[in-house]
Coordinates of C-alpha atoms and ligand atoms in Angstrom, one line a residue:
X784 CA 10.6 11.1 33.6
X785 CA 10.9 7.4 34.1
X786 CA 9.2 4.7 32.0
X787 CA 8.6 2.6 35.1
X788 CA 6.4 5.4 36.6
X789 CA 4.4 5.6 33.4
X790 CA 3.9 1.8 33.5
X791 CA 2.9 2.0 37.1
X792 CA 0.4 4.9 36.5
X793 CA -1.4 3.0 33.7
X794 CA -1.2 -0.3 35.6
X795 CA -3.0 1.5 38.5
X796 CA -5.7 2.8 36.1
X797 CA -4.6 6.4 36.0
X798 CA -5.0 8.7 33.0
X799 CA -1.6 9.4 31.3
X800 CA -0.6 13.0 30.6
X801 CA 0.3 14.2 27.1
X802 CA 3.9 14.5 28.2
X803 CA 4.0 10.9 29.4
X804 CA 2.6 9.6 26.1
X805 CA 5.1 11.8 24.2
X806 CA 8.0 10.4 26.3
X807 CA 6.8 6.8 25.6
X808 CA 6.5 7.3 21.8
X809 CA 9.8 9.2 21.6
X810 CA 11.5 6.4 23.5
X811 CA 10.0 3.7 21.3
X812 CA 11.3 5.4 18.2
X813 CA 14.8 6.3 19.4
X814 CA 15.3 2.9 21.0
X815 CA 15.9 4.3 24.5
X816 CA 12.9 2.3 25.9
X817 CA 13.6 -1.4 25.9
X818 CA 11.1 -3.8 24.4
X819 CA 10.2 -5.3 27.8
X820 CA 9.1 -1.9 29.1
X821 CA 7.1 -1.1 25.9
X822 CA 5.5 -4.5 26.2
X823 CA 4.6 -3.9 29.9
X824 CA 2.9 -0.6 29.0
X825 CA 1.0 -2.2 26.1
X826 CA -0.3 -4.9 28.5
X827 CA -1.3 -2.2 31.0
X828 CA -3.1 -0.3 28.3
X829 CA -4.8 -3.6 27.2
X830 CA -6.2 -4.1 30.7
X831 CA -6.9 -0.5 31.8
X832 CA -7.9 1.0 28.4
X833 CA -7.5 4.7 27.6
X834 CA -9.7 7.8 27.7
X835 CA -10.7 9.5 24.5
X836 CA -8.0 12.2 25.2
X837 CA -5.2 9.6 25.8
X838 CA -6.3 7.7 22.7
X839 CA -6.2 10.8 20.4
X840 CA -2.9 12.0 21.9
X841 CA -1.4 8.5 21.4
X842 CA -2.5 8.6 17.7
X843 CA -1.2 12.1 17.1
X844 CA 2.2 11.4 18.7
X845 CA 2.5 8.1 16.7
X846 CA 1.6 10.0 13.5
X847 CA 4.2 12.8 14.4
X848 CA 6.9 10.2 15.0
X849 CA 7.6 10.1 11.3
X850 CA 6.9 11.7 7.9
X851 CA 3.7 13.1 6.5
X852 CA 3.0 12.4 2.8
X853 CA 1.9 15.4 0.7
X854 CA -0.6 14.1 -1.8
X855 CA -1.7 17.6 -2.9
X856 CA -0.2 16.9 -6.3
X857 CA -2.9 14.4 -7.0
X858 CA -6.1 16.1 -8.2
X859 CA -9.5 15.2 -6.7
X860 CA -10.6 13.7 -3.4
X861 CA -8.1 11.1 -2.4
X862 CA -9.8 8.0 -0.8
X863 CA -8.5 5.2 1.2
X864 CA -10.1 2.1 2.8
X865 CA -8.7 0.0 5.7
X866 CA -9.9 -3.2 7.4
X867 CA -9.3 -4.0 11.1
X868 CA -8.4 -7.5 9.8
X869 CA -10.1 -10.7 9.0
X870 CA -9.9 -14.2 7.4
X871 CA -10.3 -14.3 3.7
X872 CA -10.8 -10.5 3.7
X873 CA -9.2 -9.5 0.4
X874 CA -11.7 -6.7 -0.3
X875 CA -9.0 -3.9 -0.4
X876 CA -7.4 -5.6 -3.5
X877 CA -10.3 -5.6 -5.9
X878 CA -11.8 -2.5 -4.3
X879 CA -8.8 -0.2 -5.1
X880 CA -9.2 -1.2 -8.8
X881 CA -13.0 -0.9 -8.9
X882 CA -13.0 2.6 -7.3
X883 CA -9.9 3.6 -9.3
X884 CA -11.7 2.6 -12.5
X885 CA -14.4 5.2 -11.7
X886 CA -11.7 7.9 -11.9
X887 CA -11.4 8.4 -8.1
X888 CA -7.8 8.4 -6.9
X889 CA -7.1 5.6 -4.4
X890 CA -3.7 5.9 -2.7
X891 CA -4.0 2.9 -0.4
X892 CA -1.5 2.2 2.4
X893 CA -2.0 -1.4 3.7
X894 CA -0.5 -3.8 6.2
X895 CA 0.8 -7.3 6.6
X896 CA -0.8 -10.2 8.4
X897 CA -1.4 -9.9 12.1
X898 CA -2.2 -12.9 14.3
X899 CA -4.5 -15.2 12.5
X900 CA -5.5 -12.6 9.9
X901 CA -4.1 -12.2 6.4
X902 CA -2.4 -9.0 5.2
X903 CA -3.0 -7.2 1.9
X904 CA 0.7 -6.7 1.3
X905 CA 1.5 -10.3 1.8
X906 CA -1.2 -11.3 -0.7
X907 CA 0.0 -8.9 -3.3
X908 CA 3.6 -10.2 -2.9
X909 CA 2.3 -13.6 -4.2
X910 CA 2.4 -11.9 -7.6
X911 CA 6.0 -12.2 -8.9
X912 CA 7.7 -8.8 -9.1
X913 CA 5.1 -6.8 -7.2
X914 CA 6.8 -4.0 -5.1
X915 CA 5.0 -2.9 -2.0
X916 CA 7.8 -0.3 -1.3
X917 CA 8.0 2.5 -3.8
X918 CA 9.1 6.1 -3.3
X919 CA 6.6 8.9 -2.4
X920 CA 7.1 10.4 -5.8
X921 CA 6.5 7.1 -7.6
X922 CA 3.4 6.5 -5.5
X923 CA 2.0 10.0 -6.4
X924 CA 2.8 9.5 -10.1
X925 CA 1.2 6.1 -10.2
X926 CA -2.0 7.2 -8.5
X927 CA -2.2 10.1 -11.0
X928 CA -1.7 7.8 -14.0
X929 CA -3.3 4.5 -12.9
X930 CA -5.8 5.9 -10.4
X931 CA -4.7 3.4 -7.7
X932 CA -1.7 2.1 -5.8
X933 CA -1.4 -0.3 -2.9
X934 CA 1.8 0.1 -0.9
X935 CA 3.2 -0.5 2.6
X936 CA 3.7 2.3 5.1
X937 CA 6.8 3.6 3.3
X938 CA 10.1 4.1 5.1
X939 CA 9.3 6.6 7.8
X940 CA 5.5 6.6 8.1
X941 CA 4.5 6.3 11.8
X942 CA 7.7 4.4 12.8
X943 CA 6.4 4.1 16.3
X944 CA 3.6 1.9 15.0
X945 CA 6.0 -0.4 13.2
X946 CA 7.7 -1.2 16.5
X947 CA 4.5 -1.3 18.6
X948 CA 2.6 -3.4 15.9
X949 CA 5.4 -6.1 16.0
X950 CA 5.4 -6.2 19.8
X951 CA 1.6 -6.4 20.0
X952 CA 1.6 -9.4 17.7
X953 CA 3.9 -11.4 20.0
X954 CA 2.6 -10.2 23.4
X955 CA -1.1 -10.9 22.7
X956 CA -2.1 -7.2 23.0
X957 CA -3.6 -6.8 19.5
X958 CA -7.3 -6.7 20.4
X959 CA -7.2 -3.4 22.3
X960 CA -9.4 -0.5 21.1
X961 CA -6.9 2.3 21.8
X962 CA -4.0 0.3 20.3
X963 CA -5.9 -0.6 17.1
X964 CA -7.2 3.0 16.8
X965 CA -3.7 4.5 17.3
X966 CA -2.2 2.0 14.9
X967 CA -4.6 2.5 12.0
X968 CA -5.3 6.3 12.4
X969 CA -1.6 7.3 12.9
X970 CA -0.8 5.8 9.5
X971 CA -3.9 7.1 7.8
X972 CA -3.4 10.7 9.0
X973 CA 0.3 10.5 8.0
X974 CA -0.6 9.2 4.6
X975 CA -2.3 12.4 3.7
X976 CA -5.6 10.9 2.5
X977 CA -8.7 13.2 2.3
X978 CA -11.3 10.5 3.0
X979 CA -11.3 7.1 4.7
X980 CA -13.7 4.1 5.1
X981 CA -12.8 1.7 7.8
X982 CA -14.3 -1.8 7.6
X983 CA -14.5 -2.8 11.3
X984 CA -14.8 -6.6 11.4
X985 CA -16.9 -8.3 14.1
X986 CA -17.2 -11.9 15.2
X987 CA -15.0 -15.0 15.8
X988 CA -12.4 -14.1 13.1
X989 CA -12.1 -10.4 14.1
X990 CA -10.1 -8.8 16.8
X991 CA -13.4 -7.4 18.2
X992 CA -15.6 -10.4 18.9
X993 CA -18.8 -8.6 20.0
X994 CA -20.9 -6.0 18.2
X995 CA -20.6 -3.6 21.2
X996 CA -16.8 -3.7 21.1
X997 CA -16.8 -3.3 17.3
X998 CA -19.1 -0.3 17.6
X999 CA -16.8 1.3 20.3
X1000 CA -13.8 0.7 18.0
X1001 CA -15.7 2.1 15.0
X1002 CA -16.7 5.3 17.0
X1003 CA -13.1 5.7 18.2
X1004 CA -11.7 5.5 14.7
X1005 CA -14.2 7.8 13.1
X1006 CA -13.9 10.3 16.0
X1007 CA -10.1 10.5 15.6
X1008 CA -10.4 10.9 11.8
X1009 CA -13.1 13.6 12.0
X1010 CA -11.0 15.4 14.7
X1011 CA -8.3 16.1 12.2
X1012 CA -10.7 17.1 9.4
X1013 CA -10.8 13.9 7.5
X1014 CA -14.0 12.7 5.9
X1015 CA -14.3 9.4 7.7
X1016 CA -16.9 6.6 8.2
X1017 CA -16.9 3.0 9.4
X1018 CA -18.9 -0.1 8.5
X1019 CA -19.3 -2.9 10.9
X1020 CA -19.3 -6.2 8.9
X1021 CA -19.3 -9.9 9.6
X1022 CA -16.2 -12.0 10.3
X1023 CA -17.8 -15.1 12.0
X1024 CA -17.1 -17.1 8.8
X1025 CA -14.3 -16.3 6.3
X1026 CA -15.2 -13.8 3.6
X1027 CA -15.4 -15.3 0.1
X1028 CA -14.1 -18.8 -0.4
X1029 CA -10.3 -18.5 -0.6
X1030 CA -7.9 -18.2 2.4
X1031 CA -4.2 -18.0 1.6
X1032 CA -2.1 -15.5 -0.3
X1033 CA -2.0 -16.6 -4.0
X1034 CA -5.5 -18.2 -3.6
X1035 CA -6.9 -14.8 -2.5
X1036 CA -5.3 -13.0 -5.4
X1037 CA -6.9 -15.5 -7.8
X1038 CA -10.3 -15.0 -6.1
X1039 CA -9.9 -11.2 -6.4
X1040 CA -9.2 -11.6 -10.1
X1041 CA -12.3 -13.8 -10.4
X1042 CA -14.3 -11.0 -8.7
X1043 CA -12.8 -8.4 -11.1
X1044 CA -14.1 -10.6 -14.0
X1045 CA -17.6 -10.5 -12.5
X1046 CA -17.3 -14.1 -11.3
X1047 CA -16.5 -13.7 -7.6
X1048 CA -18.4 -15.2 -4.7
X1049 CA -21.6 -13.3 -3.8
X1050 CA -20.6 -12.1 -0.3
X1051 CA -17.3 -10.7 -1.6
X1052 CA -19.0 -8.9 -4.4
X1053 CA -21.7 -7.5 -2.1
X1054 CA -19.2 -6.1 0.4
X1055 CA -16.8 -4.8 -2.3
X1056 CA -19.5 -3.0 -4.2
X1057 CA -21.2 -1.6 -1.1
X1058 CA -18.0 -0.1 0.3
X1059 CA -17.3 1.0 -3.3
X1060 CA -20.7 2.7 -3.4
X1061 CA -19.9 4.8 -0.4
X1062 CA -16.5 5.6 -1.8
X1063 CA -18.1 6.7 -5.2
X1064 CA -20.4 9.0 -3.2
X1065 CA -17.5 10.4 -1.1
X1066 CA -15.5 10.9 -4.2
X1067 CA -18.3 12.9 -6.0
X1068 CA -18.9 10.3 -8.7
X1069 CA -22.4 9.3 -7.5
X1070 CA -25.1 11.2 -5.7
X1071 CA -26.3 8.2 -3.7
X1072 CA -24.6 5.1 -2.3
X1073 CA -27.0 2.9 -4.4
X1074 CA -25.9 4.7 -7.6
X1075 CA -22.3 4.3 -6.6
X1076 CA -22.8 0.6 -6.0
X1077 CA -24.3 0.2 -9.4
X1078 CA -21.3 1.9 -11.0
X1079 CA -19.0 -0.5 -9.1
X1080 CA -21.1 -3.5 -10.2
X1081 CA -20.9 -2.3 -13.8
X1082 CA -17.1 -1.9 -13.6
X1083 CA -16.8 -5.5 -12.4
X1084 CA -18.8 -6.8 -15.3
X1085 CA -17.5 -4.6 -18.2
X1086 CA -13.8 -5.3 -17.7
X1087 CA -12.8 -1.7 -16.6
X1088 CA -11.9 -2.7 -13.0
X1089 CA -9.8 -5.6 -14.3
X1090 CA -8.0 -3.3 -16.7
X1091 CA -7.3 -0.9 -13.8
X1092 CA -6.0 -3.8 -11.7
X1093 CA -3.6 -4.9 -14.5
X1094 CA -2.3 -1.3 -14.8
X1095 CA -1.6 -1.1 -11.0
X1096 CA 0.2 -4.5 -10.9
X1097 CA 2.4 -3.6 -13.9
X1098 CA 3.1 -0.1 -12.6
X1099 CA 4.4 -1.7 -9.3
X1100 CA 6.6 -4.1 -11.1
X1101 CA 4.3 -7.1 -11.0
X1102 CA 3.6 -9.6 -13.8
X1103 CA 0.4 -8.3 -15.4
X1104 CA -0.3 -11.7 -17.0
X1105 CA -1.5 -12.8 -13.6
X1106 CA -5.0 -11.4 -14.6
X1107 CA -5.1 -13.8 -17.6
X1108 CA -3.5 -16.9 -16.0
X1109 CA -3.3 -16.7 -12.2
X1110 CA -2.3 -20.4 -11.8
X1111 CA 0.5 -20.1 -14.4
X1112 CA 2.0 -16.9 -12.9
X1113 CA 1.7 -17.5 -9.1
X1114 CA 3.2 -20.3 -7.1
X1115 CA 1.1 -23.5 -6.9
X1116 CA 0.8 -26.0 -4.0
X1117 CA 2.1 -29.5 -4.6
X1118 CA -0.9 -31.2 -2.9
X1119 CA -4.6 -30.5 -3.2
X1120 CA -6.4 -32.5 -0.5
X1121 CA -10.2 -32.7 -0.3
X1122 CA -11.9 -32.5 3.1
X1123 CA -15.2 -34.5 3.0
X1124 CA -18.4 -33.9 5.1
X1125 CA -18.8 -36.4 7.9
X1126 CA -22.6 -36.4 7.5
X1127 CA -25.4 -34.9 5.5
X1128 CA -27.0 -31.6 6.7
X1129 CA -26.6 -27.9 6.6
X1130 CA -23.4 -26.0 7.4
X1131 CA -24.2 -24.1 10.6
X1132 CA -20.7 -22.9 11.7
X1133 CA -17.3 -22.2 10.1
X1134 CA -15.2 -20.6 12.8
X1135 CA -13.2 -18.0 11.0
X1136 CA -10.2 -17.5 13.3
X1137 CA -9.5 -21.3 13.4
X1138 CA -9.6 -21.5 9.6
X1139 CA -7.2 -18.6 9.6
X1140 CA -4.9 -20.5 12.1
X1141 CA -5.1 -23.6 9.8
X1142 CA -4.0 -21.5 6.8
X1143 CA -1.2 -20.0 8.9
X1144 CA 0.0 -23.5 10.0
X1145 CA 0.2 -24.6 6.3
X1146 CA 2.7 -21.8 5.9
X1147 CA 0.4 -19.0 4.7
X1148 CA 0.9 -16.8 7.8
X1149 CA 3.7 -16.0 10.2
X1150 CA 4.1 -17.8 13.6
X1151 CA 7.2 -15.7 14.3
X1152 CA 8.0 -12.2 12.9
X1153 CA 10.8 -13.4 10.6
X1154 CA 8.9 -16.5 9.2
X1155 CA 9.0 -16.7 5.4
X1156 CA 5.5 -17.1 3.8
X1157 CA 4.5 -19.9 1.5
X1158 CA 2.3 -18.0 -1.0
X1159 CA 0.8 -21.1 -2.6
X1160 CA -0.9 -22.7 0.4
X1161 CA -4.3 -22.2 2.0
X1162 CA -7.8 -23.4 1.9
X1163 CA -10.7 -23.0 -0.6
X1164 CA -14.2 -23.5 0.9
X1165 CA -16.8 -25.1 -1.3
X1166 CA -19.6 -24.6 1.2
X1167 CA -20.5 -21.7 3.4
X1168 CA -22.9 -21.3 6.3
X1169 CA -26.5 -22.2 5.2
X1170 CA -25.4 -24.5 2.3
X1171 CA -26.6 -28.1 2.2
X1172 CA -24.1 -31.0 2.0
X1173 CA -24.3 -34.7 1.4
X1174 CA -22.2 -37.1 3.5
X1175 CA -18.8 -37.5 1.9
X1176 CA -19.1 -34.4 -0.3
X1177 CA -16.0 -32.2 -0.3
X1178 CA -16.4 -29.2 2.1
X1179 CA -13.2 -27.6 1.1
X1180 CA -9.8 -28.2 -0.6
X1181 CA -6.5 -27.9 1.4
X1182 CA -3.7 -26.5 -0.7
X1183 CA -0.4 -27.7 0.9
X1184 CA 3.2 -28.3 0.2
X1185 CA 3.4 -31.1 2.7
X1186 CA 1.6 -34.4 2.2
X1187 CA 0.6 -35.0 5.9
X1188 CA -2.1 -32.5 6.9
X1189 CA -3.7 -34.4 9.7
X1190 CA -3.1 -31.5 12.1
X1191 CA -5.0 -29.2 9.7
X1192 CA -7.9 -31.7 9.2
X1193 CA -8.2 -32.0 13.0
X1194 CA -8.6 -28.2 13.4
X1195 CA -11.1 -28.0 10.5
X1196 CA -13.1 -31.0 11.8
X1197 CA -13.7 -29.3 15.2
X1198 CA -14.5 -25.9 13.8
X1199 CA -16.9 -26.7 11.0
X1200 CA -20.3 -27.8 12.1
X1201 CA -23.1 -29.6 10.2
X1202 CA -26.6 -29.4 11.7
X1203 CA -30.2 -29.7 10.7
X1204 CA -30.5 -26.0 10.0
X1205 CA -28.5 -22.8 10.2
X1206 CA -29.2 -19.3 11.5
X1207 CA -29.2 -16.7 8.7
X1208 CA -26.0 -14.7 8.5
X1209 CA -25.8 -10.9 8.3
X1210 CA -22.9 -9.5 6.1
X1211 CA -23.2 -5.8 7.0
X1212 CA -24.4 -4.8 10.5
X1213 CA -24.3 -1.0 10.6
X1214 CA -22.5 2.1 9.5
X1215 CA -21.0 4.8 11.8
X1216 CA -20.7 8.2 10.1
Ligands
URA2043 N1 -4.6 -2.8 11.1 C1 -3.7 -2.0 11.6 O1 -3.0 -1.3 10.9 N2 -3.4 -2.0 12.9 C2 -4.1 -2.8 13.8 O2 -3.9 -2.7 15.0 C3 -5.1 -3.6 13.3 C4 -5.4 -3.7 12.0

């Protein structure tokens, strides 16, 4: 078999055989296929798509490319949650603690930032000492004791995805349904979770910009999960404007802690407790989603979720004092620069992906794979779509370690709109079960 023939077949719109997909995944993992041929096939998949059979074969071969975690030592239904990626989307961080505080084991395997989106692991690393790489046995012990852990795809979980993920990021082939589905589900199946909720983001700041594409991705993800016997559902949720107010690694951890104190922004609390409500039902702690949601709300307001969060941070080597004094423990930006409204009115647009790009350019995200992150920088919004503003009132604060942020202000000025009125925003569009 020759890789060039596989590229030619896909480029011409043909369906790849199981053997061709196996050859490709094997070659990616053992290094016999050079990056330029892998990239060419990724681009051909991007344009030609994949059938349901190809998509599920690609997922299974990527999953089989590495180890399979055995979580059977953890009693109860093991639940995980994954997002397809957004701006300001820090839900996984408080959610693991909220659901864990209900006594449901949450062994969460998360990722790093991709494109303009932030990554859960990058955010957690803003907490001094926090280890995202722990051994399988430490992971299992921690989930048994603390009820939750958030780690990276350890050592040899879906190694094919590691390579393909990095190449997609630099070849502009991220927003492809079969490639996203293969990437997420290969890791989730290998991680041995019993049940999974996927938050499929839709809109300007998501990889899927339209509701139709988001629905197709949600169906693909749920279909693959159910095909291997996993309890699996997806929620399609808004990513036209950033979620919550904070964008940037340490800033998002601080906002997660505020939420765990019952003082978080309304949209972040609503999404976290709704997903938590479904998880409480899947985990057998509630008979309805509404009852589960109420349990999650209670845990945010009675301190139990915050205590579980502290337990998880300390178990993974992080400084638990972060929950009492986030600013004292995590790195702080040198400059805090206000961004005033050019006129009075109502905020009608905050283009999420461009705000994500602005945070990345401050140093909060990677422009090249080996870029070092600046955990302190980012943006905190003071206004969201639908809010009234006066001329000259601050719309947001830019947290920066450089004094000159004219480039950032230029991006924000063209991507935040003030009008007479604003269309009402939906937070949750639909669920796919
Ligand atoms: N998260 C992943 O793990 N992979 C993707 O492709 C997108 C989001």
